[in-house]
Short mmCIF file of C-alpha atoms in Angstrom, two decimals:
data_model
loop_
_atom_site.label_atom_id
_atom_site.label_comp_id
_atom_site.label_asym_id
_atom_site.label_seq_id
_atom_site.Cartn_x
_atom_site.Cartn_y
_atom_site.Cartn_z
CA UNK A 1 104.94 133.55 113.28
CA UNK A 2 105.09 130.77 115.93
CA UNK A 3 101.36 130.38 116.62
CA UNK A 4 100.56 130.57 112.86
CA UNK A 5 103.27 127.62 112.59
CA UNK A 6 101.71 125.94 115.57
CA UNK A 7 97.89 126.17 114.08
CA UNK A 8 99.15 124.98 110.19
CA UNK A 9 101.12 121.70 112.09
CA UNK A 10 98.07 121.10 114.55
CA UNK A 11 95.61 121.39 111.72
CA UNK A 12 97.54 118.84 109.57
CA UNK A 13 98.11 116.62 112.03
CA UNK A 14 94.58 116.55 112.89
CA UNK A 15 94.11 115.78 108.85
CA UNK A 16 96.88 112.72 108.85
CA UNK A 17 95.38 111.39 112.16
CA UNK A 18 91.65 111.41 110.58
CA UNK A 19 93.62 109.95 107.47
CA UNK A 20 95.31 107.11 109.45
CA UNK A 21 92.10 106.27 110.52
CA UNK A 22 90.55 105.93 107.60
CA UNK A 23 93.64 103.11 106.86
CA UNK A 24 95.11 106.06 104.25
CA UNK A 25 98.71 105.87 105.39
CA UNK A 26 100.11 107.50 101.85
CA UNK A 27 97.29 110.07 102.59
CA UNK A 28 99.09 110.43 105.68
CA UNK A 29 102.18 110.66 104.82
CA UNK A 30 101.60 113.01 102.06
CA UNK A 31 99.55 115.71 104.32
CA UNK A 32 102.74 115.33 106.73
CA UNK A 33 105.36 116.32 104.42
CA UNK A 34 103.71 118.83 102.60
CA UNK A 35 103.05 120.25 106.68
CA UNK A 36 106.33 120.11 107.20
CA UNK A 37 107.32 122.21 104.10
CA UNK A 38 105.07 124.51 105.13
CA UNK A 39 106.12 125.40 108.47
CA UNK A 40 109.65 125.70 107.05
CA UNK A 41 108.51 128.42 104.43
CA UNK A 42 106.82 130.33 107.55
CA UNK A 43 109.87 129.80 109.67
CA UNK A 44 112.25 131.05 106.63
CA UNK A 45 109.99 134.25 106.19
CA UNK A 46 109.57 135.18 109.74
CA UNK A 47 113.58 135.04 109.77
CA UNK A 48 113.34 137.43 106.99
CA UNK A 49 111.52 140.16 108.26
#
């Protein structure tokens, strides 16, 4: 559960950084919360099981 959590946060921050870059902060943003929703789903069903 962890490393799946670790690879869907280090793949979206990759995305907001390459966003940032690019001058897209709402881009940004955006890819970051919807990351961190993610990770809590994964985090809430690995509790689960």
């Amino acid at each position: 559960m962890f490393k799946r959590m670790y690879l869907l946060l280090f793949n979206r921050i990759t995305d907001a950084i390459e966003a940032l870059q690019r001058g897209d902060s709402a881009k940004a943003r955006t890819i970051l919360i919807c990351a961190q929703q993610e990770a809590e789903e994964l985090y809430i069903e690995g509790k689960e099981e």
